[in-house]
mmCIF file of C-alpha atoms in Angstrom:
data_model
loop_
_atom_site.group_PDB
_atom_site.id
_atom_site.type_symbol
_atom_site.label_atom_id
_atom_site.label_comp_id
_atom_site.label_asym_id
_atom_site.label_seq_id
_atom_site.Cartn_x
_atom_site.Cartn_y
_atom_site.Cartn_z
ATOM 1 C CA MET A 1 13.244 -2.838 -18.995
ATOM 2 C CA PRO A 2 11.571 -0.466 -21.499
ATOM 3 C CA GLU A 3 10.744 3.128 -20.647
ATOM 4 C CA ILE A 4 8.130 3.609 -17.912
ATOM 5 C CA PRO A 5 4.714 4.076 -19.559
ATOM 6 C CA ARG A 6 2.839 7.337 -19.032
ATOM 7 C CA THR A 7 -0.303 6.558 -21.046
ATOM 8 C CA PRO A 8 -2.732 4.528 -18.937
ATOM 9 C CA VAL A 9 -4.816 1.519 -19.836
ATOM 10 C CA GLY A 10 -8.379 1.952 -18.558
ATOM 11 C CA LEU A 11 -10.129 -0.591 -16.334
ATOM 12 C CA LEU A 12 -13.854 0.052 -15.868
ATOM 13 C CA ARG A 13 -15.419 -0.796 -12.522
ATOM 14 C CA PRO A 14 -19.120 -1.630 -11.843
ATOM 15 C CA ASP A 15 -19.881 1.767 -10.250
ATOM 16 C CA GLY A 16 -18.520 3.682 -13.229
ATOM 17 C CA ALA A 17 -15.019 4.377 -11.920
ATOM 18 C CA ARG A 18 -12.279 3.971 -14.496
ATOM 19 C CA LEU A 19 -8.927 2.917 -13.074
ATOM 20 C CA ALA A 20 -5.728 4.036 -14.811
ATOM 21 C CA LEU A 21 -3.278 1.123 -15.111
ATOM 22 C CA TYR A 22 0.350 1.342 -16.225
ATOM 23 C CA PRO A 23 1.635 -2.161 -17.046
ATOM 24 C CA HIS A 24 5.367 -2.306 -17.695
ATOM 25 C CA GLY A 25 7.275 -5.388 -18.792
ATOM 26 C CA PRO A 26 7.088 -8.584 -20.862
ATOM 27 C CA ARG A 27 3.957 -10.178 -22.296
ATOM 28 C CA ASP A 28 4.931 -13.595 -20.903
ATOM 29 C CA PRO A 29 6.127 -12.769 -17.363
ATOM 30 C CA ASP A 30 7.256 -15.196 -14.704
ATOM 31 C CA LEU A 31 5.697 -12.903 -12.092
ATOM 32 C CA VAL A 32 3.296 -9.954 -11.906
ATOM 33 C CA LEU A 33 4.217 -7.231 -9.409
ATOM 34 C CA VAL A 34 1.290 -4.957 -8.511
ATOM 35 C CA LEU A 35 2.137 -1.645 -6.828
ATOM 36 C CA ALA A 36 -0.634 0.169 -4.911
ATOM 37 C CA HIS A 37 -0.016 3.751 -3.759
ATOM 38 C CA GLY A 38 -1.364 5.634 -0.757
ATOM 39 C CA TRP A 39 -3.703 8.482 0.105
ATOM 40 C CA GLN A 40 -3.320 11.672 -1.974
ATOM 41 C CA ALA A 41 -0.527 10.119 -4.053
ATOM 42 C CA THR A 42 -0.451 8.626 -7.564
ATOM 43 C CA SER A 43 1.210 5.686 -9.264
ATOM 44 C CA ALA A 44 4.170 8.002 -9.958
ATOM 45 C CA ILE A 45 5.497 7.374 -6.430
ATOM 46 C CA TRP A 46 6.687 4.008 -7.767
ATOM 47 C CA ASP A 47 8.746 5.437 -10.643
ATOM 48 C CA LYS A 48 12.064 5.075 -8.799
ATOM 49 C CA THR A 49 11.135 1.539 -7.766
ATOM 50 C CA VAL A 50 10.454 0.541 -11.358
ATOM 51 C CA GLU A 51 13.627 2.246 -12.612
ATOM 52 C CA GLN A 52 15.837 0.423 -10.089
ATOM 53 C CA LEU A 53 14.287 -3.035 -10.326
ATOM 54 C CA SER A 54 16.385 -5.689 -12.061
ATOM 55 C CA ARG A 55 13.630 -8.119 -12.986
ATOM 56 C CA PRO A 56 13.398 -8.285 -16.795
ATOM 57 C CA ARG A 57 10.893 -11.164 -16.677
ATOM 58 C CA THR A 58 8.520 -9.441 -14.236
ATOM 59 C CA LEU A 59 5.464 -7.487 -15.369
ATOM 60 C CA VAL A 60 5.182 -4.434 -13.107
ATOM 61 C CA VAL A 61 1.696 -2.956 -12.802
ATOM 62 C CA ARG A 62 1.301 0.475 -11.282
ATOM 63 C CA TYR A 63 -2.176 1.957 -11.042
ATOM 64 C CA ASP A 64 -3.902 5.065 -9.715
ATOM 65 C CA GLN A 65 -6.330 4.433 -6.877
ATOM 66 C CA ARG A 66 -9.857 5.601 -7.684
ATOM 67 C CA GLY A 67 -10.203 9.364 -7.283
ATOM 68 C CA HIS A 68 -6.433 9.769 -7.525
ATOM 69 C CA GLY A 69 -4.216 10.571 -10.498
ATOM 70 C CA ASN A 70 -5.892 9.611 -13.764
ATOM 71 C CA SER A 71 -8.476 7.313 -12.163
ATOM 72 C CA THR A 72 -12.030 8.575 -11.768
ATOM 73 C CA THR A 73 -13.965 8.369 -8.513
ATOM 74 C CA GLY A 74 -17.093 6.367 -9.335
ATOM 75 C CA THR A 75 -20.303 6.424 -7.327
ATOM 76 C CA ALA A 76 -19.541 3.873 -4.584
ATOM 77 C CA ARG A 77 -18.955 5.070 -1.009
ATOM 78 C CA PRO A 78 -15.232 5.294 -0.236
ATOM 79 C CA ALA A 79 -14.032 2.332 1.842
ATOM 80 C CA MET A 80 -10.914 0.208 2.068
ATOM 81 C CA SER A 81 -13.032 -2.780 1.011
ATOM 82 C CA LEU A 82 -13.784 -0.915 -2.224
ATOM 83 C CA LEU A 83 -10.064 -0.451 -2.848
ATOM 84 C CA ALA A 84 -9.611 -4.169 -2.169
ATOM 85 C CA ASP A 85 -12.202 -4.960 -4.845
ATOM 86 C CA ASP A 86 -10.351 -2.647 -7.239
ATOM 87 C CA LEU A 87 -7.079 -4.400 -6.440
ATOM 88 C CA HIS A 88 -8.679 -7.767 -7.134
ATOM 89 C CA ALA A 89 -9.885 -6.445 -10.501
ATOM 90 C CA VAL A 90 -6.367 -5.220 -11.331
ATOM 91 C CA ILE A 91 -4.981 -8.679 -10.561
ATOM 92 C CA ALA A 92 -7.623 -10.375 -12.713
ATOM 93 C CA ALA A 93 -6.951 -8.004 -15.616
ATOM 94 C CA THR A 94 -3.163 -8.203 -15.608
ATOM 95 C CA ALA A 95 -2.265 -11.658 -14.268
ATOM 96 C CA PRO A 96 -4.335 -14.280 -16.069
ATOM 97 C CA GLY A 97 -3.831 -18.004 -15.723
ATOM 98 C CA ASP A 98 -1.225 -19.403 -13.363
ATOM 99 C CA VAL A 99 1.139 -16.424 -13.317
ATOM 100 C CA PRO A 100 1.926 -15.670 -9.624
ATOM 101 C CA VAL A 101 1.400 -12.213 -8.174
ATOM 102 C CA VAL A 102 3.274 -10.140 -5.593
ATOM 103 C CA LEU A 103 1.390 -7.254 -3.992
ATOM 104 C CA VAL A 104 3.161 -4.147 -2.710
ATOM 105 C CA GLY A 105 1.046 -1.575 -0.923
ATOM 106 C CA HIS A 106 2.149 1.757 0.507
ATOM 107 C CA SER A 107 0.030 3.358 3.255
ATOM 108 C CA MET A 108 -3.585 3.277 1.960
ATOM 109 C CA GLY A 109 -2.427 0.807 -0.696
ATOM 110 C CA GLY A 110 -1.233 -1.493 2.065
ATOM 111 C CA ALA A 111 -4.630 -1.206 3.728
ATOM 112 C CA ALA A 112 -6.171 -2.373 0.444
ATOM 113 C CA VAL A 113 -3.882 -5.434 0.450
ATOM 114 C CA LEU A 114 -4.923 -6.270 4.014
ATOM 115 C CA GLU A 115 -8.606 -5.859 3.176
ATOM 116 C CA LEU A 116 -8.212 -8.102 0.124
ATOM 117 C CA ALA A 117 -6.536 -10.803 2.219
ATOM 118 C CA ALA A 118 -9.444 -10.685 4.679
ATOM 119 C CA ALA A 119 -12.153 -10.679 2.003
ATOM 120 C CA ARG A 120 -10.653 -13.202 -0.449
ATOM 121 C CA PRO A 121 -8.353 -15.505 1.543
ATOM 122 C CA ARG A 122 -8.335 -18.237 -1.123
ATOM 123 C CA LEU A 123 -6.526 -15.839 -3.454
ATOM 124 C CA PHE A 124 -3.493 -15.928 -1.177
ATOM 125 C CA GLY A 125 -1.111 -18.861 -1.386
ATOM 126 C CA ASP A 126 -2.288 -19.891 -4.824
ATOM 127 C CA LYS A 127 -2.454 -16.734 -6.963
ATOM 128 C CA VAL A 128 -0.871 -14.166 -4.648
ATOM 129 C CA THR A 129 2.408 -15.689 -3.452
ATOM 130 C CA GLY A 130 4.051 -12.729 -1.723
ATOM 131 C CA ALA A 131 3.268 -9.328 -0.187
ATOM 132 C CA LEU A 132 5.138 -6.250 0.976
ATOM 133 C CA LEU A 133 3.338 -3.855 3.324
ATOM 134 C CA VAL A 134 4.990 -0.424 3.331
ATOM 135 C CA ALA A 135 4.251 2.185 6.030
ATOM 136 C CA THR A 136 0.739 0.891 6.566
ATOM 137 C CA SER A 137 -1.679 -0.239 9.263
ATOM 138 C CA GLY A 138 -4.365 -2.785 10.000
ATOM 139 C CA GLY A 139 -6.426 -0.141 11.792
ATOM 140 C CA GLY A 140 -6.483 2.101 14.822
ATOM 141 C CA LEU A 141 -5.562 5.232 12.864
ATOM 142 C CA ASP A 142 -8.410 7.322 14.283
ATOM 143 C CA LEU A 143 -6.837 9.381 17.058
ATOM 144 C CA ALA A 144 -10.281 10.540 18.176
ATOM 145 C CA ALA A 145 -11.255 7.007 19.207
ATOM 146 C CA ALA A 146 -11.716 5.978 22.815
ATOM 147 C CA GLY A 147 -8.557 4.761 24.506
ATOM 148 C CA TYR A 148 -6.275 7.603 23.450
ATOM 149 C CA PRO A 149 -5.258 10.333 25.934
ATOM 150 C CA LEU A 150 -7.449 13.441 25.857
ATOM 151 C CA PRO A 151 -4.870 15.677 24.063
ATOM 152 C CA THR A 152 -4.480 13.026 21.346
ATOM 153 C CA ARG A 153 -8.246 12.680 20.978
ATOM 154 C CA LEU A 154 -8.545 16.445 20.541
ATOM 155 C CA VAL A 155 -6.008 16.290 17.710
ATOM 156 C CA GLY A 156 -7.995 13.445 16.171
ATOM 157 C CA LEU A 157 -11.230 15.407 16.488
ATOM 158 C CA MET A 158 -9.655 18.392 14.750
ATOM 159 C CA ARG A 159 -8.560 16.134 11.902
ATOM 160 C CA HIS A 160 -12.154 14.939 11.500
ATOM 161 C CA VAL A 161 -13.388 18.544 11.439
ATOM 162 C CA MET A 162 -10.839 19.424 8.765
ATOM 163 C CA ALA A 163 -11.867 16.389 6.695
ATOM 164 C CA SER A 164 -15.530 17.418 6.957
ATOM 165 C CA VAL A 165 -14.658 20.919 5.739
ATOM 166 C CA CYS A 166 -12.891 19.310 2.777
ATOM 167 C CA VAL A 167 -15.984 17.231 1.964
ATOM 168 C CA TYR A 168 -18.692 19.868 2.450
ATOM 169 C CA ALA A 169 -16.820 23.107 1.682
ATOM 170 C CA PRO A 170 -13.949 22.093 -0.625
ATOM 171 C CA GLY A 171 -13.431 25.638 -1.908
ATOM 172 C CA VAL A 172 -12.911 26.978 1.596
ATOM 173 C CA ALA A 173 -10.664 24.037 2.446
ATOM 174 C CA LEU A 174 -8.542 24.638 -0.644
ATOM 175 C CA ARG A 175 -8.065 28.327 0.158
ATOM 176 C CA LEU A 176 -7.084 27.515 3.737
ATOM 177 C CA HIS A 177 -4.682 24.814 2.548
ATOM 178 C CA ASN A 178 -3.021 27.141 0.060
ATOM 179 C CA LEU A 179 -2.413 29.710 2.808
ATOM 180 C CA TRP A 180 -0.312 27.078 4.556
ATOM 181 C CA GLN A 181 1.136 25.224 1.575
ATOM 182 C CA PRO A 182 0.227 25.331 -2.140
ATOM 183 C CA ARG A 183 -1.657 22.178 -3.095
ATOM 184 C CA LEU A 184 -0.002 19.995 -5.719
ATOM 185 C CA SER A 185 -1.829 19.549 -9.017
ATOM 186 C CA THR A 186 -1.306 15.780 -8.744
ATOM 187 C CA GLN A 187 -3.295 15.568 -5.503
ATOM 188 C CA PRO A 188 -6.999 14.671 -5.625
ATOM 189 C CA PRO A 189 -9.733 17.311 -5.156
ATOM 190 C CA MET A 190 -10.265 18.363 -1.556
ATOM 191 C CA ASP A 191 -13.651 16.629 -1.225
ATOM 192 C CA VAL A 192 -12.217 13.356 -2.558
ATOM 193 C CA ALA A 193 -9.254 13.589 -0.175
ATOM 194 C CA GLY A 194 -11.608 14.226 2.752
ATOM 195 C CA ARG A 195 -13.826 11.244 1.957
ATOM 196 C CA TRP A 196 -10.866 8.891 1.669
ATOM 197 C CA PHE A 197 -9.410 10.223 4.920
ATOM 198 C CA LYS A 198 -12.661 9.276 6.649
ATOM 199 C CA ALA A 199 -12.500 5.836 5.019
ATOM 200 C CA LEU A 200 -8.998 5.347 6.396
ATOM 201 C CA MET A 201 -10.208 6.275 9.866
ATOM 202 C CA ARG A 202 -12.837 3.496 9.607
ATOM 203 C CA HIS A 203 -10.281 0.942 8.413
ATOM 204 C CA ASP A 204 -9.906 -2.033 10.744
ATOM 205 C CA VAL A 205 -8.697 -5.501 9.694
ATOM 206 C CA THR A 206 -8.101 -8.289 12.181
ATOM 207 C CA GLU A 207 -8.407 -11.362 9.936
ATOM 208 C CA LEU A 208 -4.893 -11.969 8.612
ATOM 209 C CA ASP A 209 -4.829 -15.770 8.313
ATOM 210 C CA ALA A 210 -4.449 -15.636 4.516
ATOM 211 C CA LEU A 211 -1.179 -13.709 4.842
ATOM 212 C CA ARG A 212 0.280 -16.422 7.054
ATOM 213 C CA ARG A 213 0.357 -18.714 4.009
ATOM 214 C CA ILE A 214 2.763 -16.589 1.943
ATOM 215 C CA PRO A 215 6.058 -14.705 2.380
ATOM 216 C CA VAL A 216 5.278 -11.271 3.835
ATOM 217 C CA HIS A 217 7.596 -8.345 4.465
ATOM 218 C CA VAL A 218 6.717 -5.216 6.435
ATOM 219 C CA LEU A 219 8.678 -2.020 5.786
ATOM 220 C CA VAL A 220 8.492 1.204 7.813
ATOM 221 C CA GLY A 221 10.464 4.370 8.368
ATOM 222 C CA GLU A 222 11.915 4.812 11.836
ATOM 223 C CA ASP A 223 10.616 8.412 12.001
ATOM 224 C CA ASP A 224 7.305 8.008 10.148
ATOM 225 C CA PRO A 225 4.953 10.687 11.599
ATOM 226 C CA THR A 226 1.973 9.768 9.405
ATOM 227 C CA VAL A 227 1.570 6.073 10.219
ATOM 228 C CA PRO A 228 3.808 5.596 13.270
ATOM 229 C CA PRO A 229 6.062 2.497 13.301
ATOM 230 C CA VAL A 230 3.985 0.894 16.069
ATOM 231 C CA HIS A 231 1.424 -0.039 13.399
ATOM 232 C CA SER A 232 4.020 -2.003 11.441
ATOM 233 C CA HIS A 233 5.283 -3.658 14.604
ATOM 234 C CA ARG A 234 1.737 -4.781 15.360
ATOM 235 C CA LEU A 235 1.340 -6.256 11.890
ATOM 236 C CA ALA A 236 4.626 -8.131 12.201
ATOM 237 C CA ALA A 237 3.584 -9.451 15.610
ATOM 238 C CA GLN A 238 0.357 -10.798 14.084
ATOM 239 C CA LEU A 239 2.303 -12.498 11.271
ATOM 240 C CA PRO A 240 5.044 -14.551 12.961
ATOM 241 C CA ALA A 241 6.700 -15.562 9.680
ATOM 242 C CA ALA A 242 6.858 -11.996 8.388
ATOM 243 C CA ARG A 243 9.997 -9.863 8.440
ATOM 244 C CA LEU A 244 9.876 -6.311 9.691
ATOM 245 C CA HIS A 245 12.361 -3.906 8.095
ATOM 246 C CA VAL A 246 12.967 -0.511 9.698
ATOM 247 C CA VAL A 247 14.602 2.223 7.614
ATOM 248 C CA PRO A 248 16.835 4.326 9.895
ATOM 249 C CA ARG A 249 15.614 7.946 9.952
ATOM 250 C CA GLY A 250 13.037 6.956 7.356
ATOM 251 C CA CYS A 251 9.907 9.059 6.833
ATOM 252 C CA HIS A 252 6.468 8.060 5.494
ATOM 253 C CA ARG A 253 7.236 8.610 1.820
ATOM 254 C CA LEU A 254 9.621 5.675 1.541
ATOM 255 C CA PRO A 255 9.071 4.964 -2.196
ATOM 256 C CA THR A 256 10.287 8.456 -3.137
ATOM 257 C CA ARG A 257 12.635 9.371 -0.260
ATOM 258 C CA HIS A 258 14.201 5.951 0.407
ATOM 259 C CA SER A 259 13.733 4.165 -2.902
ATOM 260 C CA SER A 260 16.814 1.931 -2.611
ATOM 261 C CA SER A 261 15.510 0.502 0.654
ATOM 262 C CA VAL A 262 12.118 -0.165 -0.924
ATOM 263 C CA VAL A 263 13.663 -1.791 -3.997
ATOM 264 C CA SER A 264 15.873 -4.123 -1.943
ATOM 265 C CA VAL A 265 12.861 -5.473 -0.039
ATOM 266 C CA VAL A 266 10.724 -5.664 -3.192
ATOM 267 C CA GLU A 267 13.433 -7.795 -4.820
ATOM 268 C CA LEU A 268 13.619 -10.025 -1.756
ATOM 269 C CA THR A 269 9.839 -10.435 -1.644
ATOM 270 C CA CYS A 270 9.717 -11.370 -5.337
ATOM 271 C CA GLU A 271 12.432 -13.997 -4.959
ATOM 272 C CA GLU A 272 10.698 -15.595 -1.992
ATOM 273 C CA ALA A 273 7.328 -15.424 -3.755
ATOM 274 C CA LEU A 274 8.696 -17.312 -6.762
ATOM 275 C CA GLN A 275 10.125 -19.974 -4.460
ATOM 276 C CA HIS A 276 6.810 -20.186 -2.626
ATOM 277 C CA GLY A 277 4.950 -20.520 -5.926
ATOM 278 C CA GLY A 278 7.241 -23.410 -6.760
ATOM 279 C CA GLY A 279 6.119 -25.348 -3.695
ATOM 280 C CA GLY A 280 8.082 -23.717 -0.904
ATOM 281 C CA SER A 281 6.666 -22.348 2.327
ATOM 282 C CA PRO A 282 7.034 -19.040 4.170
ATOM 283 C CA ARG A 283 10.346 -18.850 5.990
ATOM 284 C CA ALA A 284 10.229 -18.082 9.676
ATOM 285 C CA ALA A 285 11.709 -14.717 10.585
ATOM 286 C CA GLU A 286 15.076 -14.534 12.242
ATOM 287 C CA PRO A 287 14.496 -13.538 15.878
ATOM 288 C CA ASP A 288 17.724 -11.555 16.193
ATOM 289 C CA GLY A 289 17.426 -9.561 12.954
ATOM 290 C CA THR A 290 19.309 -9.799 9.696
ATOM 291 C CA GLY A 291 20.680 -7.380 7.153
ATOM 292 C CA THR A 292 19.498 -6.947 3.577
ATOM 293 C CA GLY A 293 22.620 -5.715 1.874
ATOM 294 C CA ALA A 294 22.493 -2.022 1.010
ATOM 295 C CA GLY A 295 18.859 -1.788 2.037
ATOM 296 C CA PRO A 296 17.288 -1.153 5.445
ATOM 297 C CA THR A 297 18.031 -2.830 8.720
ATOM 298 C CA ALA A 298 15.832 -5.921 9.004
ATOM 299 C CA VAL A 299 14.455 -6.882 12.392
ATOM 300 C CA HIS A 300 11.518 -8.836 13.716
ATOM 301 C CA THR A 301 10.206 -7.630 17.031
ATOM 302 C CA PRO A 302 7.183 -9.455 18.472
ATOM 303 C CA LEU A 303 5.119 -7.020 20.529
ATOM 304 C CA ALA A 304 2.265 -7.636 22.914
#
């Protein structure tokens, strides 16, 4: 494939946000692969994925989530449903006609995929023919919510306080952050990060019927401290035909720290999506687990 593009193509949204898109690949693809990154990241987390993919006929579309990277924030209130609308716009702009689409979402990007499936179910099975959910969750991320033990709720409350400081006193928050760890220039402003953190805490998707119509893979790091593996196990349990892949000793930043594992499952998802688009149906997961070559260990564990 040609060199990874660094100059974005702009996509204007109704509230004034301009999304930065980085399409990479042929003009007449057999498949469009859309890669959505997570909170406080940019489309650059997918660079290793793009470099290692062996799909010359696939158009790979990376993009910066609004308020992140080279995408502007816009005026709309941050919400996962807003990111889902953005994702739908990216699909419409880059995959016209009958070209099938595979969605890959990491962390907050995965939440956007889930929200899109809930909001626009007819898109899945016809246009979107495969999905990979990486280190993400359908909800329940707010540790301050009722049901958690008191020590956990106190941690969650402190996180909310810190997010509020980021929103209402970003200068103070930045100075405090830099005392602990210098903030990367690629990360969004503190107030933007705080608002999107609060949006993630409100995230809750229970309607997953659309995803049962397509091949779905769920990928998580065994030692992910940011979105613990239980969230991925829950998603896999709600999607009986999905396959859950656990990366041994894997952390949250799988696309950059465990890129070969991500690529192997992306390739598998694309192959199954093309078969599904040709009239196939989602394959039931193997109950005893299977391997995926040099990639992660693949298991499917139904949980209550």
